[in-house]
Short mmCIF file of C-alpha atoms in Angstrom, two decimals:
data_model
loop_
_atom_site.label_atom_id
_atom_site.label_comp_id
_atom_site.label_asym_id
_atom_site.label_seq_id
_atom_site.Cartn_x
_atom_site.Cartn_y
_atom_site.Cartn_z
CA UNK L 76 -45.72 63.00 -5.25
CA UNK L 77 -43.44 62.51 -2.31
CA UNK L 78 -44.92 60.18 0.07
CA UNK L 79 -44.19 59.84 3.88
CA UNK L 80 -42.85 56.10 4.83
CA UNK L 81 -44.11 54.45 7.71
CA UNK L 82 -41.13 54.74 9.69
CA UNK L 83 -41.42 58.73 9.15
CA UNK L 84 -45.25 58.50 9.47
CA UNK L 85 -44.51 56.79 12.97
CA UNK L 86 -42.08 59.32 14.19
CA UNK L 87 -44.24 62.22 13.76
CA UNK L 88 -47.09 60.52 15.80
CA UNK L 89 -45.10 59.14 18.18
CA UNK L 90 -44.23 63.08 18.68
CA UNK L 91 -47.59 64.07 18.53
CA UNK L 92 -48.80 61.65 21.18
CA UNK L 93 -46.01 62.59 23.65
CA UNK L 94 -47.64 66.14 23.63
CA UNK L 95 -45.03 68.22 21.12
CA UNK L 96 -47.40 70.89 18.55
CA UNK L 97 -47.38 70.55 15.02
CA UNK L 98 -44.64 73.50 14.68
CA UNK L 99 -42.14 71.61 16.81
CA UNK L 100 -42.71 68.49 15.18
CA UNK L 101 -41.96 70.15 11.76
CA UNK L 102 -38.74 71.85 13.10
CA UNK L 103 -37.64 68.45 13.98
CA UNK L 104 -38.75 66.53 11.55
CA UNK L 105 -38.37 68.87 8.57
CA UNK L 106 -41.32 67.20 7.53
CA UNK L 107 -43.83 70.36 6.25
CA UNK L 108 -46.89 71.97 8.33
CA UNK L 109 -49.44 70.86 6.00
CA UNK L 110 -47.98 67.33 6.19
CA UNK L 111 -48.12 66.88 9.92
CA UNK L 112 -51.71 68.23 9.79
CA UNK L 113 -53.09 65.72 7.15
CA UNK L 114 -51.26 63.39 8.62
CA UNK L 115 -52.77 64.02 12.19
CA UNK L 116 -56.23 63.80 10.81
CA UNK L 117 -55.47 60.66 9.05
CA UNK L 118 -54.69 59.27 11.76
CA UNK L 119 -57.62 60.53 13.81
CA UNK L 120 -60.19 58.93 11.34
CA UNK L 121 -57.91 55.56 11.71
CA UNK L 122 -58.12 55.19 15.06
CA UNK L 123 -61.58 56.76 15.72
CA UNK L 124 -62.65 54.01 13.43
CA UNK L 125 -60.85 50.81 15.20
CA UNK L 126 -62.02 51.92 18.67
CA UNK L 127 -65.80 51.84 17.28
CA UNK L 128 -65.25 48.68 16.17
CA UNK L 129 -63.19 46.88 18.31
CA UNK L 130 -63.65 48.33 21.55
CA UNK L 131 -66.73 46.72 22.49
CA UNK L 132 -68.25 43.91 24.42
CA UNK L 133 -66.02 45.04 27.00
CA UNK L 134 -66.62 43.83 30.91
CA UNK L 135 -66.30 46.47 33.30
CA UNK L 136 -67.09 46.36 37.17
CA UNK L 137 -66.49 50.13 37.54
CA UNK L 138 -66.59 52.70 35.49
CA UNK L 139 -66.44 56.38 35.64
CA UNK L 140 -67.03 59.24 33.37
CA UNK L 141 -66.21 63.01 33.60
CA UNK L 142 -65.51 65.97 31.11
CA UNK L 143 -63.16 68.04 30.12
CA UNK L 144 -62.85 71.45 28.82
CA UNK L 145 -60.76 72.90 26.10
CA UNK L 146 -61.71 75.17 23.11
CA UNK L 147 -61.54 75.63 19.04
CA UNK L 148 -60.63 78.78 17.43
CA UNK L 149 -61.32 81.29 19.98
CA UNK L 150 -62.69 80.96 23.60
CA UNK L 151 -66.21 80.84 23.83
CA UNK L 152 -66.33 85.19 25.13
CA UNK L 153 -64.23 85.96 22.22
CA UNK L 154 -66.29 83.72 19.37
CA UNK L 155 -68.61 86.70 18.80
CA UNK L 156 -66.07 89.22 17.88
CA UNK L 157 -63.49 86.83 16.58
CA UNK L 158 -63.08 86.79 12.76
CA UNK L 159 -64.19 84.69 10.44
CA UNK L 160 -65.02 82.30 12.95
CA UNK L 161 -65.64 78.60 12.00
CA UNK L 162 -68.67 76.49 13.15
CA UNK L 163 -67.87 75.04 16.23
CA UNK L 164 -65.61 77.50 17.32
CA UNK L 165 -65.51 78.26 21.60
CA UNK L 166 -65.77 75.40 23.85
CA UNK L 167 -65.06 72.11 23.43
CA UNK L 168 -65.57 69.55 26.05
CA UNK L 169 -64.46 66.00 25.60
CA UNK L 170 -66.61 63.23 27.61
CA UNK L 171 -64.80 59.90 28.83
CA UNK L 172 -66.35 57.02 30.32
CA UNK L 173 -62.88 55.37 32.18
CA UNK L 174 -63.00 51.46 33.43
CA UNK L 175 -61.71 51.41 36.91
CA UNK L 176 -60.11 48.24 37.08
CA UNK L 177 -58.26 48.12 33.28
CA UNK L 178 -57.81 51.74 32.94
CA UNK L 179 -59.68 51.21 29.47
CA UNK L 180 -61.01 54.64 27.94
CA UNK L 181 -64.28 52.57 27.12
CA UNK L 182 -65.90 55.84 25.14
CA UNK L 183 -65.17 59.45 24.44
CA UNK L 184 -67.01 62.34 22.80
CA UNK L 185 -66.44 65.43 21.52
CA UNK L 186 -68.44 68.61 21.59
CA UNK L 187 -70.83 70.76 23.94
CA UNK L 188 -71.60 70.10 27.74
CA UNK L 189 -75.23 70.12 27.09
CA UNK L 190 -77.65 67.29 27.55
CA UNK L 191 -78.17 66.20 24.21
CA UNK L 192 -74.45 65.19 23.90
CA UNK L 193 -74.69 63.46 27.45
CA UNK L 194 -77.40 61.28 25.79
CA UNK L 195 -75.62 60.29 22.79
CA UNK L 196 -72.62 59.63 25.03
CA UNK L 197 -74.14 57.79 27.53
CA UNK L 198 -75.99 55.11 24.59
CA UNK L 199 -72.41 55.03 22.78
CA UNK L 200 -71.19 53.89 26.25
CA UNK L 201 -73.87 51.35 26.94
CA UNK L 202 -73.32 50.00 23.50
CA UNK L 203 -69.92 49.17 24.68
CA UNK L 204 -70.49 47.14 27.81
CA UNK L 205 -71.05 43.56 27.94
CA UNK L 206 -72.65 43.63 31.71
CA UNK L 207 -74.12 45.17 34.42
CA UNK L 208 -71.53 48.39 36.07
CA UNK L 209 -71.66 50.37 38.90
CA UNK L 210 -71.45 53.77 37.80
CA UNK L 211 -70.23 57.61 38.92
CA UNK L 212 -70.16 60.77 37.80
CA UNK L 213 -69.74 64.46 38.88
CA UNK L 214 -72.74 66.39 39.85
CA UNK L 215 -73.66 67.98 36.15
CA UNK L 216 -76.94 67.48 35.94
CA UNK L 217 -77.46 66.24 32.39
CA UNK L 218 -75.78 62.97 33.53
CA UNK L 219 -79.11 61.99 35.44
CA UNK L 220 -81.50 62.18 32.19
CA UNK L 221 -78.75 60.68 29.87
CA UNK L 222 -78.08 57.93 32.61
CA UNK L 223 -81.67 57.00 32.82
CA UNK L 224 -82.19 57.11 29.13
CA UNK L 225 -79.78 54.84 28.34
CA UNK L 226 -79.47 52.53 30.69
CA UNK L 227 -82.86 52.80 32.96
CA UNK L 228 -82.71 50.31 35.70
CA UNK L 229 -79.52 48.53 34.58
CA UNK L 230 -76.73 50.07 36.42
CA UNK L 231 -75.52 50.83 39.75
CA UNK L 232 -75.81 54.59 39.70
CA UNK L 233 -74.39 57.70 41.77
CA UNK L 234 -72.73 61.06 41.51
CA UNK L 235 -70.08 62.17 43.15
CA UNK L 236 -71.06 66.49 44.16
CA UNK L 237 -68.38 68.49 45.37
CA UNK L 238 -68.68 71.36 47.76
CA UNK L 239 -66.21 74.77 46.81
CA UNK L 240 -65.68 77.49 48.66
CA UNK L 241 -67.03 81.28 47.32
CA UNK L 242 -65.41 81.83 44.32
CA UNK L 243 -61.86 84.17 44.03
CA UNK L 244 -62.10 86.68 41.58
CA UNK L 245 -58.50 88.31 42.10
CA UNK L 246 -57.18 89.55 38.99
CA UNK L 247 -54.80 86.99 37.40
CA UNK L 248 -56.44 83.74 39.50
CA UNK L 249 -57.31 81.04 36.79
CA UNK L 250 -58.04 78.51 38.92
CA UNK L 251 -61.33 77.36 40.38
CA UNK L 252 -63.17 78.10 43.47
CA UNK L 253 -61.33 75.92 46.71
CA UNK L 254 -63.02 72.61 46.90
CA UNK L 255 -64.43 72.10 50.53
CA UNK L 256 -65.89 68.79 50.62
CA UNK L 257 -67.98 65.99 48.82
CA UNK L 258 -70.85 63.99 49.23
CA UNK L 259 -72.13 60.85 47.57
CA UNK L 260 -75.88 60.45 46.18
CA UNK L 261 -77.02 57.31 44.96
CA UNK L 262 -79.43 57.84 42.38
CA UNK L 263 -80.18 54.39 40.85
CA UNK L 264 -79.82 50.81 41.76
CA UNK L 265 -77.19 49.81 44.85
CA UNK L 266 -73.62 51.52 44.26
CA UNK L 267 -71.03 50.66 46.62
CA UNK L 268 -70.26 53.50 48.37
CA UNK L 269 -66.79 52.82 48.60
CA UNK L 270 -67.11 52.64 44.70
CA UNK L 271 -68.10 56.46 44.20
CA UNK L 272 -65.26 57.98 43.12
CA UNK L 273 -63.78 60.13 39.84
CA UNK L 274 -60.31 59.97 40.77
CA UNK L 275 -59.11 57.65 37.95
CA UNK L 276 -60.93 59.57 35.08
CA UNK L 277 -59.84 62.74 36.51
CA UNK L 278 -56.15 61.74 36.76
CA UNK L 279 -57.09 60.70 32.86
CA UNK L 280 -58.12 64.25 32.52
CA UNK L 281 -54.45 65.30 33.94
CA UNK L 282 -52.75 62.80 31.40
CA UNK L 283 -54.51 64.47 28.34
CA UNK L 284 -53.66 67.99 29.36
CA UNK L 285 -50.02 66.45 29.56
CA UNK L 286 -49.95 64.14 26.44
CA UNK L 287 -52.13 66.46 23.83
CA UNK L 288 -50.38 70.13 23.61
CA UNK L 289 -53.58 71.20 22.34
CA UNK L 290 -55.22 70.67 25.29
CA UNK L 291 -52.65 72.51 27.71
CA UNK L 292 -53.82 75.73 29.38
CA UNK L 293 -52.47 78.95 28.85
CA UNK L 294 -50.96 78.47 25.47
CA UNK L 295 -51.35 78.80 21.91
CA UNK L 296 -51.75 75.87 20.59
CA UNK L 297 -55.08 74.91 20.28
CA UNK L 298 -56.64 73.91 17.19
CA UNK L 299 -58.14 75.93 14.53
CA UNK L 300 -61.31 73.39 14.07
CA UNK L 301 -63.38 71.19 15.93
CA UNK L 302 -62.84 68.32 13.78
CA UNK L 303 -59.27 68.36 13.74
CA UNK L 304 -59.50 68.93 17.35
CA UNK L 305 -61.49 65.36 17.36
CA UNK L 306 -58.71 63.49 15.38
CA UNK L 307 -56.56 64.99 17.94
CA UNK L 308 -58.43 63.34 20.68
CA UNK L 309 -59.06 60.16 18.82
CA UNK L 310 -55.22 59.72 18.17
CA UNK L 311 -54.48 60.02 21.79
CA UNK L 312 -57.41 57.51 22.69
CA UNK L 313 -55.91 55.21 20.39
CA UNK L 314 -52.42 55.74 22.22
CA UNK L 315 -53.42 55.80 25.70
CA UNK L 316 -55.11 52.16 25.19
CA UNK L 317 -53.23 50.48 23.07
CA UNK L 318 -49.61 51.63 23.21
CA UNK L 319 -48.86 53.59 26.54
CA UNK L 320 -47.98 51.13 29.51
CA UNK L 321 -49.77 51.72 32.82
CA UNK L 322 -47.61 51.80 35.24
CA UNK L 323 -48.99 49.57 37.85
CA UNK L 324 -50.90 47.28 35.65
CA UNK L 325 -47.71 46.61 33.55
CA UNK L 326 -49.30 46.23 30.29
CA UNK L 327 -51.86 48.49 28.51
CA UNK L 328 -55.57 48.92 29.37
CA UNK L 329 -56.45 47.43 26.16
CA UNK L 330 -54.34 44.08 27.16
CA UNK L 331 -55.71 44.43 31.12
CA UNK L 332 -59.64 44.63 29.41
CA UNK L 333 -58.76 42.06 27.27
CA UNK L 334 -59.70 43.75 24.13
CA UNK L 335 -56.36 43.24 22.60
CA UNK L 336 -53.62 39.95 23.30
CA UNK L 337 -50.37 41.74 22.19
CA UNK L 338 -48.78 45.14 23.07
CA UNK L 339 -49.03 47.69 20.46
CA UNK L 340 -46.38 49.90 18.84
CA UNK L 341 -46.81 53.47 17.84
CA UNK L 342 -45.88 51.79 14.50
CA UNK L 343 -49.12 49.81 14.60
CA UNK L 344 -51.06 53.22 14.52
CA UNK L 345 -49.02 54.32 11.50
CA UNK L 346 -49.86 51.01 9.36
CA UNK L 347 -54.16 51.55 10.35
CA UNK L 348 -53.08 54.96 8.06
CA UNK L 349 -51.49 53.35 5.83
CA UNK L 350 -54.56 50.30 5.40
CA UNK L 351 -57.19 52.81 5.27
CA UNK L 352 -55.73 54.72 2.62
CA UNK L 353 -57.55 53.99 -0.98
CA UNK L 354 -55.56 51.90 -2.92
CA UNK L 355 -55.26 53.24 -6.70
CA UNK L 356 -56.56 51.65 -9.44
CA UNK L 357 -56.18 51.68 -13.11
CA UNK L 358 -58.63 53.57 -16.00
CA UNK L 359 -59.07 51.52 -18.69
CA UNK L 360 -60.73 52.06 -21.87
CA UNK L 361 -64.31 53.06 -21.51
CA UNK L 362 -65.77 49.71 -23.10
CA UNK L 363 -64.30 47.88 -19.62
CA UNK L 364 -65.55 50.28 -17.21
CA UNK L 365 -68.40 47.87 -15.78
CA UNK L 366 -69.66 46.80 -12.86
CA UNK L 367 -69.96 43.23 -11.52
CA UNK L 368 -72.71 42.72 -9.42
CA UNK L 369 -72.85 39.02 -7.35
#
């Protein structure tokens, strides 16, 4: 069986993380469909497992979260007459919880918008932080429950609510209603008002339409399944941290939150494949088949 090197393995995620689709990968890789794919959710599980595990304890002054919408299969409208539709299929929102200061994607999660996944998002994210932060989000509501479930009285609290205009239905307009204004409401402990923003995970939203091709508007692209569409995300997690340079920091968030000492390489993402992959053993005789306990 013909086996990708790492070298190769590295290419085609560097690729994939710089926002090209599987089919234009394969063109220029000659590397096959079905290859790119496995080797896309490989790397998914790979890197969704080192950011649970090493991206925690983190200290963070500031942090912001937001969502993000995208969709699996078939837009939510057309799930119903769509065929053979998968579970999951229609919308797909991905939550981030963004560190202010290092740029650090702290936590992400993918599926619905409803309140049950703000709650699990909002303990993952509280799991994560070593300290007391001053916290903002938009004005969906579910934040306030989740907020208060997780973290009760131990966090500087308040939304951010915009104000739009009446909303344009001209034929052909996909963008949302004009944004008139904003106003900031404090909802627990004593945020900074000067600290209430969603500017930095917002542009964060910008640089994941940009970076993941499944993920850009008006195209055909997307993903098939919801899972693969979470590799997806966890892949360019693992990227945006640990490899990609912020420009006015100079080194990655990971480096800036202290959460790694040394600058990563999109070859470093290839080799977590490549450790995570089960090693094959030999089949002996039946008579030393055993298990050794300690």
């Amino acid at each position: 069986m013909n086996r990708l090197s790492n070298d190769d393995r590295a290419r085609i995620l560097h690729m994939l993380c710089e926002g090209m689709s599987i089919r234009t990968v394969t063109r220029l890789t000659g590397a096959s469909k079905n290859t790119v794919a496995k080797l896309l959710v490989d790397a998914g599980k790979a890197c969704a497992a080192y950011h649970d595990a090493k991206v925690r304890n983190v200290k963070a002054s500031r942090v912001q979260v937001d969502e993000i919408w995208s969709f699996t299969y078939a837009k939510q409208k057309n799930v119903a007459t769509a065929k053979d539709a998968p579970e999951g299929a229609g919308d797909t929102w991905t939550w981030t919880a963004l560190d202010s200061d290092s740029k650090l994607i702290v936590s992400y999660l993918v599926g619905g918008r409803d309140a049950e996944y703000a709650m699990w998002f909002m303990d993952d994210l509280r799991d994560r932080l070593a300290n007391r932060v001053r916290l903002t989000s938009d004005g969906h509501r579910a934040y306030l429950e989740a907020v208060e479930g997780a973290f009760g009285d131990d966090a500087d609290y308040a939304q951010l609510v915009k104000l739009y205009g009446p909303t344009i239905t001209a034929p052909g307009r996909y963008s949302p209603a004009e944004c008139t204004g904003a106003k900031k409401v404090r909802v627990t402990g004593s945020p900074n008002p000067t600290d209430v923003s969603t500017s930095y995970v917002e542009r964060q939203n910008l640089t994941m339409r940009m970076r993941m091709r499944r993920l850009t508007c008006l195209n055909n692209t997307f993903l098939k399944k919801v899972e693969s569409h979470t590799y997806a995300v966890a892949l360019h997690m693992m990227y945006y941290n640990f490899v990609r340079i912020q420009e006015t920091l100079r080194v990655t968030p990971a480096m800036a939150a202290s959460v790694t000492d040394r600058l990563w390489e999109i070859a470093d993402i290839a080799k977590l494949v490549e450790d995570a992959e089960a090693k094959p053993t030999k089949r002996g005789p039946y008579k030393k088949q055993c298990r050794i306990s300690n």
